[in-house]
Short mmCIF file of C-alpha atoms and ligand atoms in Angstrom, two decimals:
data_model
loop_
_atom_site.label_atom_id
_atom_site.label_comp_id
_atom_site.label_asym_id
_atom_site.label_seq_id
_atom_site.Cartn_x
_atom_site.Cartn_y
_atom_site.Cartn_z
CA UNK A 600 14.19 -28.60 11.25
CA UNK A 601 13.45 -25.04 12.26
CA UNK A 602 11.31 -22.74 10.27
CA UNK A 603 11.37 -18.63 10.41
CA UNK A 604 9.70 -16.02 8.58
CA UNK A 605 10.38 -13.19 8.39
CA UNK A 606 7.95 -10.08 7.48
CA UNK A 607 5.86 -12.31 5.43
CA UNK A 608 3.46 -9.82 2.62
CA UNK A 609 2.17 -11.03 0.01
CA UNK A 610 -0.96 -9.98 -2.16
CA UNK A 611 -3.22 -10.01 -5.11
CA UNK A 612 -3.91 -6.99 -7.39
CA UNK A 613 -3.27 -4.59 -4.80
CA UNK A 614 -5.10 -6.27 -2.16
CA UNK A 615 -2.63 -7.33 1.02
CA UNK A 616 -3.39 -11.18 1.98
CA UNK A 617 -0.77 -12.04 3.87
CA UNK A 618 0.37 -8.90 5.97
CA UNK A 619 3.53 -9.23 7.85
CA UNK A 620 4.10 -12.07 9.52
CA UNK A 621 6.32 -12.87 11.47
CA UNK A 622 7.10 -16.73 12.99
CA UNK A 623 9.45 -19.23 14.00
CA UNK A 624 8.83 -23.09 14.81
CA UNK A 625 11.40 -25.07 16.77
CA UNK A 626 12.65 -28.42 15.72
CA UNK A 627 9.94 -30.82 16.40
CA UNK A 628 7.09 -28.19 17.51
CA UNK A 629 3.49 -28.35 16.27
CA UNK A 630 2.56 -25.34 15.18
CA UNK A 631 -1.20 -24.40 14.46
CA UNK A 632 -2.45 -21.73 11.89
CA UNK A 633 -6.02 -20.27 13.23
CA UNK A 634 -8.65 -17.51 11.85
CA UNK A 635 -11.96 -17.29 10.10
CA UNK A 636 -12.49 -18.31 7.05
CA UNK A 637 -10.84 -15.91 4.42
CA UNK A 638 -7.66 -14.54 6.96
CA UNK A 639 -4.86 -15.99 5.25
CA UNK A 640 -3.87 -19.44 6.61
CA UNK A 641 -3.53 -21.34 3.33
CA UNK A 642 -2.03 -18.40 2.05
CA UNK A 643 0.24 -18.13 4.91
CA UNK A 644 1.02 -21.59 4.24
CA UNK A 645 2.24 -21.40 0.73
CA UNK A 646 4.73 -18.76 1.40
CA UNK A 647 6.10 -20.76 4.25
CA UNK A 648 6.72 -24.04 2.00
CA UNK A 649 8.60 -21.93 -0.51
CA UNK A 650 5.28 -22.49 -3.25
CA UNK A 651 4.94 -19.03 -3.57
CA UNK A 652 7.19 -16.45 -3.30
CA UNK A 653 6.57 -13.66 -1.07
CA UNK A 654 6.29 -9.85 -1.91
CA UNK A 655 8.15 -9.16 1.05
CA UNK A 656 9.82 -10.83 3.78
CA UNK A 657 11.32 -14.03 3.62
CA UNK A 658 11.45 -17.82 4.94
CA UNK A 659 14.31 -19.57 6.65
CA UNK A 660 14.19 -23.69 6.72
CA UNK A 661 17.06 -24.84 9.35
CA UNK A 662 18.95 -21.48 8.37
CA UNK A 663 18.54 -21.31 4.68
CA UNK A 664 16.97 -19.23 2.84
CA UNK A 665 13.96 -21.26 1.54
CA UNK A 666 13.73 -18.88 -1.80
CA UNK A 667 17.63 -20.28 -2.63
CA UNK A 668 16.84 -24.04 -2.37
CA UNK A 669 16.06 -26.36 -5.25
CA UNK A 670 12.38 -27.21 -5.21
CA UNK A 671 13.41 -30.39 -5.62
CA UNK A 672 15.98 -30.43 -2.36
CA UNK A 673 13.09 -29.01 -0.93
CA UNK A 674 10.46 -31.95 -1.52
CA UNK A 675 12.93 -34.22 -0.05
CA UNK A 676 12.57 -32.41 3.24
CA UNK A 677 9.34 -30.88 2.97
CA UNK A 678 6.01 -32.43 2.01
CA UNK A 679 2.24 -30.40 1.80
CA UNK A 680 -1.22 -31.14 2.37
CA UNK A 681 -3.20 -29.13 0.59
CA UNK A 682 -7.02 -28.32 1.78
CA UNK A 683 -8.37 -29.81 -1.55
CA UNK A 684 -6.47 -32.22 -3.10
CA UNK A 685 -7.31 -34.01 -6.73
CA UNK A 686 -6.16 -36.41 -7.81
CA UNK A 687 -6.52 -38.14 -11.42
CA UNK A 688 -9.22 -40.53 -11.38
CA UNK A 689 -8.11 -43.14 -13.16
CA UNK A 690 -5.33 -44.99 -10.06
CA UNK A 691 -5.19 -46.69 -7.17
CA UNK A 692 -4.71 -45.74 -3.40
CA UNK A 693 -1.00 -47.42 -3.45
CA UNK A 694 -0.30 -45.45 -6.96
CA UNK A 695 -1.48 -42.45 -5.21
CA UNK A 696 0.78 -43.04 -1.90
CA UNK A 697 3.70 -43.76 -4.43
CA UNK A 698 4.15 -40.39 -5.69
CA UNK A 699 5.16 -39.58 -2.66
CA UNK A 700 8.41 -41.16 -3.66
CA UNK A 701 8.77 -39.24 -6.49
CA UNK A 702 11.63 -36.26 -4.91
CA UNK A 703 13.57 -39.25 -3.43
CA UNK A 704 14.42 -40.89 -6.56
CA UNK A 705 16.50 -40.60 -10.02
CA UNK A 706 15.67 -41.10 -13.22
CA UNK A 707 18.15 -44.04 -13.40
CA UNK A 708 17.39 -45.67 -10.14
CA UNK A 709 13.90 -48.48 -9.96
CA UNK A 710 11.26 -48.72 -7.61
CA UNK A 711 13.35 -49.56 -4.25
CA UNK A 712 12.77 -51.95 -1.50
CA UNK A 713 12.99 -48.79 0.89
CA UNK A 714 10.34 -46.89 -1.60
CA UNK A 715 7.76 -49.66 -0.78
CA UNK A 716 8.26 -50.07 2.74
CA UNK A 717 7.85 -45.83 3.11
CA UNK A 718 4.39 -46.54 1.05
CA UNK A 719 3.32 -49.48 3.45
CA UNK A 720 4.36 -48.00 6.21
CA UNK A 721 2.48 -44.52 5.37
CA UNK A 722 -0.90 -46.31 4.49
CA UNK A 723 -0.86 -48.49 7.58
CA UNK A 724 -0.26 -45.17 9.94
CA UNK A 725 -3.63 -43.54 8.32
CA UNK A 726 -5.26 -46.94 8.16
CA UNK A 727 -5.76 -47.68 4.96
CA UNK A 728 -3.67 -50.43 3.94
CA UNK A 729 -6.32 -52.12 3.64
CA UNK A 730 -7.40 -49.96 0.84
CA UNK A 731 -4.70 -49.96 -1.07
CA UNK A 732 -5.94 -51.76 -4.82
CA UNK A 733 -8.72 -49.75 -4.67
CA UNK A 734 -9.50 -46.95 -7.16
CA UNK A 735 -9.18 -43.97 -5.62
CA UNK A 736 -12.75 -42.67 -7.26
CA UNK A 737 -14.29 -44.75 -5.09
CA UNK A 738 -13.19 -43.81 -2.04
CA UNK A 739 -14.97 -41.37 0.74
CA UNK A 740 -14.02 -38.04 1.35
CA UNK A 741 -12.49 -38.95 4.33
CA UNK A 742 -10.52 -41.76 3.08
CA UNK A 743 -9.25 -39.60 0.41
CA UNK A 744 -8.05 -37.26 3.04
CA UNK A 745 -6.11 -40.05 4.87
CA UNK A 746 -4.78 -41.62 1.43
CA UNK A 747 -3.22 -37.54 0.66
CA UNK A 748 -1.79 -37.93 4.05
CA UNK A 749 -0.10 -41.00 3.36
CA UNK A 750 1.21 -39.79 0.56
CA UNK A 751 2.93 -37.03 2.36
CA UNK A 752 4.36 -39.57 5.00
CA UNK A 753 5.87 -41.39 2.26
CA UNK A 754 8.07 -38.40 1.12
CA UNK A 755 9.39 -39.10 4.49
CA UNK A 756 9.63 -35.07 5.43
CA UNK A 757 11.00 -33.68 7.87
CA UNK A 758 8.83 -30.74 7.74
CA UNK A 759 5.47 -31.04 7.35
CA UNK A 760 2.54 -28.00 5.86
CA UNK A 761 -0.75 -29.49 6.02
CA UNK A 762 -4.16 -27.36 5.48
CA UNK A 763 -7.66 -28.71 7.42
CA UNK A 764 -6.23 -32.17 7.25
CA UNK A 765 -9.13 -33.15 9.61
CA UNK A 766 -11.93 -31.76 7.78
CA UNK A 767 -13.45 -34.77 6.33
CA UNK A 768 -12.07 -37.08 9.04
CA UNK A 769 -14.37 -38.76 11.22
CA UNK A 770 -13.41 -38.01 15.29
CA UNK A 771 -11.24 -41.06 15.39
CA UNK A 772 -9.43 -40.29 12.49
CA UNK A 773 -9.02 -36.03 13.48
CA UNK A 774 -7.40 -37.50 16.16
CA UNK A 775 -5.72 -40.20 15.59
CA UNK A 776 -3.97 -38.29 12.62
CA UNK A 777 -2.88 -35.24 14.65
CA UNK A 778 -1.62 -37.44 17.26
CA UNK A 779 0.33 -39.66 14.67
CA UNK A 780 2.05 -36.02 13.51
CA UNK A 781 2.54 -35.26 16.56
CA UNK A 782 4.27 -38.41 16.98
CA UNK A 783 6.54 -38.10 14.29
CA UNK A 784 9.47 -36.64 14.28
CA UNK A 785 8.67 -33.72 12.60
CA UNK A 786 8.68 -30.15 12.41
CA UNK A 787 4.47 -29.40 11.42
CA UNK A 788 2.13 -26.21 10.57
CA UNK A 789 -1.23 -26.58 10.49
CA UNK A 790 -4.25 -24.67 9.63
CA UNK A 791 -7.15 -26.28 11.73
CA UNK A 792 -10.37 -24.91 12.11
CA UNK A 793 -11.19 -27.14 15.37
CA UNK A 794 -10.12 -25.08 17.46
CA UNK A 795 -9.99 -27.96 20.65
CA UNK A 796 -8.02 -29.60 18.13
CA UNK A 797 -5.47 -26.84 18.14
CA UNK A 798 -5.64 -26.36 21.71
CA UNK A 799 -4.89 -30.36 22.10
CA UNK A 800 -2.50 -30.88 19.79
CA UNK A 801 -0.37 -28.02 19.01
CA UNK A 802 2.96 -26.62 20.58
CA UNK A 803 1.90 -23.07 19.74
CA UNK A 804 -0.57 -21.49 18.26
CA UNK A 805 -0.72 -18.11 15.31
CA UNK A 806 -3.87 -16.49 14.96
CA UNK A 807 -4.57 -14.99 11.90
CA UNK A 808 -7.18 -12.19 10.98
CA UNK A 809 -7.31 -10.31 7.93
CA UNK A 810 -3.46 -11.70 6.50
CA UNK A 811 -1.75 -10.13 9.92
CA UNK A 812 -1.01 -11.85 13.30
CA UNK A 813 -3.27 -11.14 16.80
CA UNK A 814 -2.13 -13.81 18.49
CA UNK A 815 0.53 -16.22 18.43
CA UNK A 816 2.16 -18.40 21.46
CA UNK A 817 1.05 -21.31 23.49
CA UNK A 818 -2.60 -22.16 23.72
CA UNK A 819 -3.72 -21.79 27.21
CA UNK A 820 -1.96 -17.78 26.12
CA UNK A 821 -4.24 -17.26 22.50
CA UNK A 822 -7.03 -19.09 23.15
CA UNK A 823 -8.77 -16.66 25.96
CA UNK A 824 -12.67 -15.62 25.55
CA UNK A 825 -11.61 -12.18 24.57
CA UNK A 826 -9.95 -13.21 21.66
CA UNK A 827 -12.58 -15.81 20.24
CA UNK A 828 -15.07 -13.48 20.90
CA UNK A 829 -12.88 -10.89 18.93
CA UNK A 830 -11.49 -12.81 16.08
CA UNK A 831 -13.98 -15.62 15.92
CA UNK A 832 -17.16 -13.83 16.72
CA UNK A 833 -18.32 -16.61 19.35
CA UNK A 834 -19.12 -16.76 23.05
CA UNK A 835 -17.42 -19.24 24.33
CA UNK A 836 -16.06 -20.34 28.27
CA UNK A 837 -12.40 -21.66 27.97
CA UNK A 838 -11.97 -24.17 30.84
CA UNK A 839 -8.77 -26.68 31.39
CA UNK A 840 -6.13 -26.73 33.46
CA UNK A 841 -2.68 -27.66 31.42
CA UNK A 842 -4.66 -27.25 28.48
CA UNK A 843 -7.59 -24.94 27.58
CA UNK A 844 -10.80 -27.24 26.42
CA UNK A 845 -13.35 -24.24 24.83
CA UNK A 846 -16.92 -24.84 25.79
CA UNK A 847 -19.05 -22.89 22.60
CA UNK A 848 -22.19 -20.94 23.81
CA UNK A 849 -24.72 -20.32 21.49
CA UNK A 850 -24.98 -16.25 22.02
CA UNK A 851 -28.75 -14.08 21.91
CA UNK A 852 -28.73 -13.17 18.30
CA UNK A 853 -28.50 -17.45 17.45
CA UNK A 854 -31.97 -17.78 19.76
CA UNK A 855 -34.18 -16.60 16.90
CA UNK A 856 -33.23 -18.89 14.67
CA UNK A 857 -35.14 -22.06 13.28
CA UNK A 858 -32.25 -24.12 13.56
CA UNK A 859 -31.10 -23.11 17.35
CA UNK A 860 -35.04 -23.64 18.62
CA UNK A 861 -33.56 -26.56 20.22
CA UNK A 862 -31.52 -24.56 22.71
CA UNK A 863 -34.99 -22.97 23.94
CA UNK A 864 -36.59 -26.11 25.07
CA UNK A 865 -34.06 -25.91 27.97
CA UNK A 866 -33.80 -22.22 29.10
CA UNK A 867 -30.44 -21.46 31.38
CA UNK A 868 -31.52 -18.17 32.44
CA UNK A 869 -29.08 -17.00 30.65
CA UNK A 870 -30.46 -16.71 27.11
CA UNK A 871 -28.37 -19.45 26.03
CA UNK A 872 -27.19 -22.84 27.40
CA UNK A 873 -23.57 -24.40 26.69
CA UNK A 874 -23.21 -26.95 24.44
CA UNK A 875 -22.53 -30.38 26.34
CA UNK A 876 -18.65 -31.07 26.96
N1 LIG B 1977 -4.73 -16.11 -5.96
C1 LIG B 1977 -5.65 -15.35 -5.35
N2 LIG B 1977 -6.29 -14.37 -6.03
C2 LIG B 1977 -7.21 -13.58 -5.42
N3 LIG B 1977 -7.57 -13.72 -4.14
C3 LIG B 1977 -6.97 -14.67 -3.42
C4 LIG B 1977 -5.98 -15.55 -3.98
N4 LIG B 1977 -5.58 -16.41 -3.02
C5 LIG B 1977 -6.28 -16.10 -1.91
N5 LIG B 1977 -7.12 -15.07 -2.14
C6 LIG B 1977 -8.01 -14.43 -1.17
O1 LIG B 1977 -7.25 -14.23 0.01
C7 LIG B 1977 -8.02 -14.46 1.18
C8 LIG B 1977 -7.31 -15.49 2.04
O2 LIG B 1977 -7.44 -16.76 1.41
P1 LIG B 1977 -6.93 -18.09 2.10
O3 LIG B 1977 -7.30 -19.21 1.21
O4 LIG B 1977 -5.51 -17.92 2.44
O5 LIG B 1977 -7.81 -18.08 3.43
P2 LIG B 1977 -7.98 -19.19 4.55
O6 LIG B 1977 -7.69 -18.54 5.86
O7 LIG B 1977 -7.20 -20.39 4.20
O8 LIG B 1977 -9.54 -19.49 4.48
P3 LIG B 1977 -10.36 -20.87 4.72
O9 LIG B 1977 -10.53 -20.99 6.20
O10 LIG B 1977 -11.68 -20.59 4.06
O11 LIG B 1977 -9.61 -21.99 4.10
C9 LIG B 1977 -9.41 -14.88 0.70
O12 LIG B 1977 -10.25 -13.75 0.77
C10 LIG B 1977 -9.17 -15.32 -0.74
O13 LIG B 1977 -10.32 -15.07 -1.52
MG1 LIG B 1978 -7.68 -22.33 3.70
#
């Protein structure tokens, strides 16, 4: 499915959050949402999946206009991650996956033979089958993560939204997870702070800063040491040949600190040393 926005604004008592933005997402591309903390990307995020409506501007999914769908319609095709999901304490990891199923069914019909293979099949892709009578308050933040995933892939989407899914993932899991929605066949946007994540893993790339676009195309284009010193406030060397791989250098004003001292055991020369690739 393809997604466009158009002219995306929205805001808060008169304060612009989303300014603008403009985007489109082929069929089957990986799209990744970028900035600092603050610029917009869950925000951005919401208006694209239709769960908030825009001030301005507005969101095509495969041609329609996202605003005239049922929500309902919608979660059949469309499923969300959100950066911090709860979830009542009081269930298990399969009852959690399960909801997932909820859009695809009718009041009338049971619990289908299809509806349990989507919530096996979704646990075993984020490893947790193992997991699944256990109560979800016991589980780690990083499991939880992967269980919220799961859900998701149970809704069977073909669009995917998903906000920092990696955040309390372990480096197997980052990447086992954006490789398995990369995988898919699916149409995904996601906001990623990793930004050698984003390089690795997405089609294209939008950088956000302050609700409006800088950047947005492939990442060997947006991801140049101009623009992360720019937008991101870092010095960094961007190396790679197919695909940039950003080396992070701590820069002068970090060499004073108590908890750099460590880079001045091992002067460069240069004031600062780059972090091991
Ligand atoms: N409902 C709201 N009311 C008031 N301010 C809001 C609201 N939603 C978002 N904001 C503000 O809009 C800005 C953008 O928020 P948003 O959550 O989209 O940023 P983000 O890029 O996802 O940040 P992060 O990297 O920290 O997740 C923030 O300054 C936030 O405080
Ligand atoms: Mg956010």
């Amino acid at each position: 499915m393809s997604i466009i926005a158009r002219n995306l604004t929205w805001g808060v008592r008169g304060r612009t959050i989303v300014s603008d933005v403009s985007l489109s997402v082929a069929p089957g591309e990986t799209l990744g949402l970028i900035g600092p903390n603050g610029s917009g990307k869950s925000s951005l995020l919401r208006l694209l999946a239709g769960l908030r409506q825009p001030q301005s501007g507005g969101v095509e999914i495969n041609g329609r206009d996202i605003a005239r769908v049922p929500r309902r319609a919608l979660a059949r095709e469309m499923a969300f991650v959100r950066q911090d999901s709860a979830t009542d304490t009081n269930v298990t990891v399969r009852d959690v996956v399960r909801l997932g199923r909820t859009p695809h069914r009718s009041a009338l019909s049971g619990w289908t033979a299809a509806d349990e293979q989507a919530v096996t099949m979704a646990l075993e892709r984020v490893d947790m089958i193992s997991h699944r009578g256990q109560s979800w308050q016991t589980l780690s933040g990083g499991e939880r993560q992967r269980v919220h995933i799961a859900r998701a892939l149970a809704q069977s989407p073909q669009v995917m939204f998903l906000d920092e899914p990696t955040n309390h993932l372990d480096i197997h899991h980052q990447i086992e997870i954006l490789r398995l929605v990369r995988r898919l066949d699916l149409t995904s946007i996601i906001a990623l702070h990793d930004l050698n994540l984003a390089a690795m893993f997405c089609d294209r790339i939008l950088v956000l800063r302050e609700g409006a676009t800088v950047a947005f195309g492939t990442p060997r284009t947006v991801l140049t040491e101009s623009l992360l010193r720019e937008v991101f406030r870092v010095e960094a060397k961007v190396n790679g040949a197919e695909r940039p791989h950003i080396v992070f250098c701590p820069g002068q004003e970090f060499g004073s600190g108590p908890t750099v001292r460590q880079w001045d055991d091992e002067p460069s020369g240069q004031g600062f040393r780059a972090l091991p690739g």
